[in-house]
mmCIF file of C-alpha atoms in Angstrom:
data_model
loop_
_atom_site.group_PDB
_atom_site.id
_atom_site.type_symbol
_atom_site.label_atom_id
_atom_site.label_comp_id
_atom_site.label_asym_id
_atom_site.label_seq_id
_atom_site.Cartn_x
_atom_site.Cartn_y
_atom_site.Cartn_z
ATOM 1 C CA UNK A 1345 -38.281 -5.039 47.162
ATOM 2 C CA UNK A 1346 -37.443 -6.975 49.330
ATOM 3 C CA UNK A 1347 -39.981 -4.989 52.076
ATOM 4 C CA UNK A 1348 -42.517 -5.312 49.835
ATOM 5 C CA UNK A 1349 -42.297 -9.117 49.386
ATOM 6 C CA UNK A 1350 -42.377 -9.708 52.815
ATOM 7 C CA UNK A 1351 -45.032 -7.684 53.024
ATOM 8 C CA UNK A 1352 -47.208 -10.502 50.612
ATOM 9 C CA UNK A 1353 -44.899 -12.984 52.642
ATOM 10 C CA UNK A 1354 -46.451 -12.346 56.446
ATOM 11 C CA UNK A 1355 -50.220 -11.739 54.755
ATOM 12 C CA UNK A 1356 -50.026 -15.095 52.817
ATOM 13 C CA UNK A 1357 -48.785 -16.779 56.025
ATOM 14 C CA UNK A 1358 -51.573 -15.404 58.203
ATOM 15 C CA UNK A 1359 -54.320 -16.087 55.738
ATOM 16 C CA UNK A 1360 -53.027 -20.117 55.787
ATOM 17 C CA UNK A 1361 -52.648 -19.604 59.675
ATOM 18 C CA UNK A 1362 -56.134 -18.611 60.231
ATOM 19 C CA UNK A 1363 -57.647 -20.957 57.059
ATOM 20 C CA UNK A 1364 -55.859 -23.298 59.799
ATOM 21 C CA UNK A 1365 -57.732 -22.403 62.745
ATOM 22 C CA UNK A 1366 -61.001 -21.880 61.899
ATOM 23 C CA UNK A 1367 -61.269 -24.482 58.627
ATOM 24 C CA UNK A 1368 -64.304 -26.247 61.605
ATOM 25 C CA UNK A 1369 -65.939 -22.515 61.698
ATOM 26 C CA UNK A 1370 -65.747 -22.144 57.625
ATOM 27 C CA UNK A 1371 -67.266 -25.620 57.001
ATOM 28 C CA UNK A 1372 -70.683 -25.453 60.030
ATOM 29 C CA UNK A 1373 -70.813 -21.770 58.032
ATOM 30 C CA UNK A 1374 -70.807 -23.130 54.090
ATOM 31 C CA UNK A 1375 -72.993 -25.619 56.057
ATOM 32 C CA UNK A 1376 -75.572 -23.123 56.889
ATOM 33 C CA UNK A 1377 -75.427 -21.131 54.119
ATOM 34 C CA UNK A 1378 -76.095 -24.036 51.880
ATOM 35 C CA UNK A 1379 -79.049 -25.091 54.069
ATOM 36 C CA UNK A 1380 -79.857 -21.273 53.415
ATOM 37 C CA UNK A 1381 -79.236 -21.368 50.029
ATOM 38 C CA UNK A 1382 -82.021 -24.723 48.949
ATOM 39 C CA UNK A 1383 -84.491 -22.726 51.710
ATOM 40 C CA UNK A 1384 -84.568 -20.152 48.978
ATOM 41 C CA UNK A 1385 -83.877 -21.734 46.283
ATOM 42 C CA UNK A 1386 -85.250 -20.847 42.682
ATOM 43 C CA UNK A 1387 -87.507 -17.949 44.747
ATOM 44 C CA UNK A 1388 -85.775 -15.816 42.692
ATOM 45 C CA UNK A 1389 -83.321 -16.565 39.643
ATOM 46 C CA UNK A 1390 -80.189 -15.687 41.513
ATOM 47 C CA UNK A 1391 -76.655 -17.017 41.374
ATOM 48 C CA UNK A 1392 -77.565 -18.982 44.533
ATOM 49 C CA UNK A 1393 -79.401 -21.030 42.889
ATOM 50 C CA UNK A 1394 -77.722 -21.709 39.664
ATOM 51 C CA UNK A 1395 -74.516 -22.823 43.041
ATOM 52 C CA UNK A 1396 -76.973 -25.270 44.250
ATOM 53 C CA UNK A 1397 -77.913 -26.456 41.151
ATOM 54 C CA UNK A 1398 -74.173 -26.640 39.169
ATOM 55 C CA UNK A 1399 -72.610 -28.153 42.591
ATOM 56 C CA UNK A 1400 -75.772 -31.118 42.231
ATOM 57 C CA UNK A 1401 -75.104 -31.725 38.672
ATOM 58 C CA UNK A 1402 -71.311 -31.686 38.993
ATOM 59 C CA UNK A 1403 -71.029 -33.730 41.995
ATOM 60 C CA UNK A 1404 -73.669 -36.249 41.961
ATOM 61 C CA UNK A 1405 -75.391 -35.374 45.074
ATOM 62 C CA UNK A 1406 -79.035 -33.764 46.553
ATOM 63 C CA UNK A 1407 -79.522 -31.595 49.517
ATOM 64 C CA UNK A 1408 -77.065 -30.820 52.252
ATOM 65 C CA UNK A 1409 -76.584 -34.743 54.161
ATOM 66 C CA UNK A 1410 -79.211 -35.871 52.072
ATOM 67 C CA UNK A 1411 -82.709 -35.360 49.085
ATOM 68 C CA UNK A 1412 -84.202 -35.294 51.937
ATOM 69 C CA UNK A 1413 -83.428 -32.086 52.867
ATOM 70 C CA UNK A 1414 -85.696 -31.119 50.391
ATOM 71 C CA UNK A 1415 -89.102 -32.049 51.493
ATOM 72 C CA UNK A 1416 -88.354 -28.871 54.242
ATOM 73 C CA UNK A 1417 -88.401 -26.570 51.133
ATOM 74 C CA UNK A 1418 -91.103 -24.064 49.652
ATOM 75 C CA UNK A 1419 -89.432 -24.979 46.197
ATOM 76 C CA UNK A 1420 -90.253 -28.668 47.103
ATOM 77 C CA UNK A 1421 -94.310 -27.895 47.798
ATOM 78 C CA UNK A 1422 -94.681 -26.377 44.339
ATOM 79 C CA UNK A 1423 -92.351 -28.628 42.424
ATOM 80 C CA UNK A 1424 -90.720 -31.647 44.313
ATOM 81 C CA UNK A 1425 -87.430 -31.695 44.112
ATOM 82 C CA UNK A 1426 -84.442 -29.809 41.142
ATOM 83 C CA UNK A 1427 -84.045 -32.192 37.949
ATOM 84 C CA UNK A 1428 -80.154 -30.973 39.111
ATOM 85 C CA UNK A 1429 -80.493 -33.721 41.040
ATOM 86 C CA UNK A 1430 -81.555 -35.999 39.088
ATOM 87 C CA UNK A 1431 -79.580 -39.692 37.183
ATOM 88 C CA UNK A 1432 -80.676 -39.452 34.283
ATOM 89 C CA UNK A 1433 -81.976 -35.822 32.950
ATOM 90 C CA UNK A 1434 -84.546 -37.996 30.217
ATOM 91 C CA UNK A 1435 -86.047 -40.282 33.104
ATOM 92 C CA UNK A 1436 -86.929 -37.874 35.299
ATOM 93 C CA UNK A 1437 -90.275 -36.672 35.340
ATOM 94 C CA UNK A 1438 -92.383 -33.965 38.011
ATOM 95 C CA UNK A 1439 -94.782 -36.491 39.900
ATOM 96 C CA UNK A 1440 -91.300 -38.388 40.192
ATOM 97 C CA UNK A 1441 -89.549 -35.488 41.371
ATOM 98 C CA UNK A 1442 -93.070 -34.844 43.807
ATOM 99 C CA UNK A 1443 -93.295 -37.935 45.454
ATOM 100 C CA UNK A 1444 -89.972 -38.897 47.899
ATOM 101 C CA UNK A 1445 -90.712 -42.662 47.440
ATOM 102 C CA UNK A 1446 -89.831 -42.386 43.747
ATOM 103 C CA UNK A 1447 -88.229 -39.869 43.562
ATOM 104 C CA UNK A 1448 -84.938 -41.777 45.975
ATOM 105 C CA UNK A 1449 -84.884 -44.122 42.525
ATOM 106 C CA UNK A 1450 -84.609 -41.343 40.649
ATOM 107 C CA UNK A 1451 -82.606 -38.458 42.391
ATOM 108 C CA UNK A 1452 -78.909 -39.127 43.631
ATOM 109 C CA UNK A 1453 -79.647 -39.884 47.343
ATOM 110 C CA UNK A 1454 -75.630 -38.444 49.319
ATOM 111 C CA UNK A 1455 -75.439 -34.914 50.848
ATOM 112 C CA UNK A 1456 -73.254 -32.791 48.928
ATOM 113 C CA UNK A 1457 -71.755 -31.164 51.943
ATOM 114 C CA UNK A 1458 -69.450 -34.092 52.778
ATOM 115 C CA UNK A 1459 -68.721 -34.366 49.217
ATOM 116 C CA UNK A 1460 -68.191 -30.610 48.344
ATOM 117 C CA UNK A 1461 -65.559 -30.964 52.048
ATOM 118 C CA UNK A 1462 -63.714 -33.896 51.441
ATOM 119 C CA UNK A 1463 -63.233 -32.958 47.989
ATOM 120 C CA UNK A 1464 -61.840 -29.614 49.242
ATOM 121 C CA UNK A 1465 -60.181 -31.625 52.281
ATOM 122 C CA UNK A 1466 -58.661 -34.093 48.938
ATOM 123 C CA UNK A 1467 -57.395 -31.503 47.038
ATOM 124 C CA UNK A 1468 -55.454 -29.584 50.574
ATOM 125 C CA UNK A 1469 -52.269 -31.402 50.092
ATOM 126 C CA UNK A 1470 -52.050 -29.755 46.148
ATOM 127 C CA UNK A 1471 -53.024 -26.336 48.123
ATOM 128 C CA UNK A 1472 -50.622 -26.441 49.959
ATOM 129 C CA UNK A 1473 -47.359 -27.356 48.107
ATOM 130 C CA UNK A 1474 -48.452 -24.988 45.513
ATOM 131 C CA UNK A 1475 -48.197 -22.795 48.595
ATOM 132 C CA UNK A 1476 -45.075 -23.579 49.578
ATOM 133 C CA UNK A 1477 -43.123 -23.994 46.376
ATOM 134 C CA UNK A 1478 -44.720 -19.710 45.582
ATOM 135 C CA UNK A 1479 -43.728 -19.226 49.198
ATOM 136 C CA UNK A 1480 -40.477 -21.055 48.100
ATOM 137 C CA UNK A 1481 -39.475 -18.041 45.210
ATOM 138 C CA UNK A 1482 -40.637 -15.162 47.436
ATOM 139 C CA UNK A 1483 -38.207 -16.431 50.127
ATOM 140 C CA UNK A 1484 -35.921 -16.320 47.359
ATOM 141 C CA UNK A 1485 -36.362 -13.064 46.392
ATOM 142 C CA UNK A 1486 -36.068 -11.707 49.397
ATOM 143 C CA UNK A 1487 -32.993 -12.843 50.189
ATOM 144 C CA UNK A 1488 -31.095 -11.662 46.740
ATOM 145 C CA UNK A 1489 -33.052 -8.575 47.193
ATOM 146 C CA UNK A 1490 -31.114 -7.936 50.223
ATOM 147 C CA UNK A 1491 -28.316 -9.281 48.734
ATOM 148 C CA UNK A 1492 -28.414 -6.931 46.124
ATOM 149 C CA UNK A 1493 -28.856 -3.813 48.380
ATOM 150 C CA UNK A 1494 -26.122 -4.756 50.513
ATOM 151 C CA UNK A 1495 -24.107 -4.997 47.144
ATOM 152 C CA UNK A 1496 -25.182 -1.625 45.791
ATOM 153 C CA UNK A 1497 -24.601 0.033 48.600
ATOM 154 C CA UNK A 1498 -20.808 -1.306 49.828
ATOM 155 C CA UNK A 1499 -19.680 -0.647 46.101
ATOM 156 C CA UNK A 1500 -21.669 2.993 45.696
ATOM 157 C CA UNK A 1501 -18.398 4.903 45.089
ATOM 158 C CA UNK A 1502 -16.256 2.241 42.404
ATOM 159 C CA UNK A 1503 -19.627 2.868 39.684
ATOM 160 C CA UNK A 1504 -18.487 6.840 39.287
#
């Protein structure tokens, strides 16, 4: 049992170190994937398009860096900026969304990349605290299971 807990502890420790070391690469990769999701938005109604809509609605943002990122997509030439960028769904017409100057007043102007990364960074202290607490319980479990193993080994002849 101690060996299993030690293995899990080491895996979590390695994952945390790798995540910390490669955090900049993770950000860059996220930005390029978000940009790719915008370019392929609604080509096929897939989960990537749904994820973009959910991010934009939830965080009140639009595009990667700002709302003008949509102008470089194929979707914009057909339908304009997506409705998930609208500040007020009832006050957002398709004509407004096709004109970048009108859209600026109707949609969220901030980009999603900065909001997602800042949200993740602000929650990292909570995740780190919870992870540290779990690691402490794992270490206590390892120590107690080693103590139990030693106790059983020392007293095996007394049990008979």
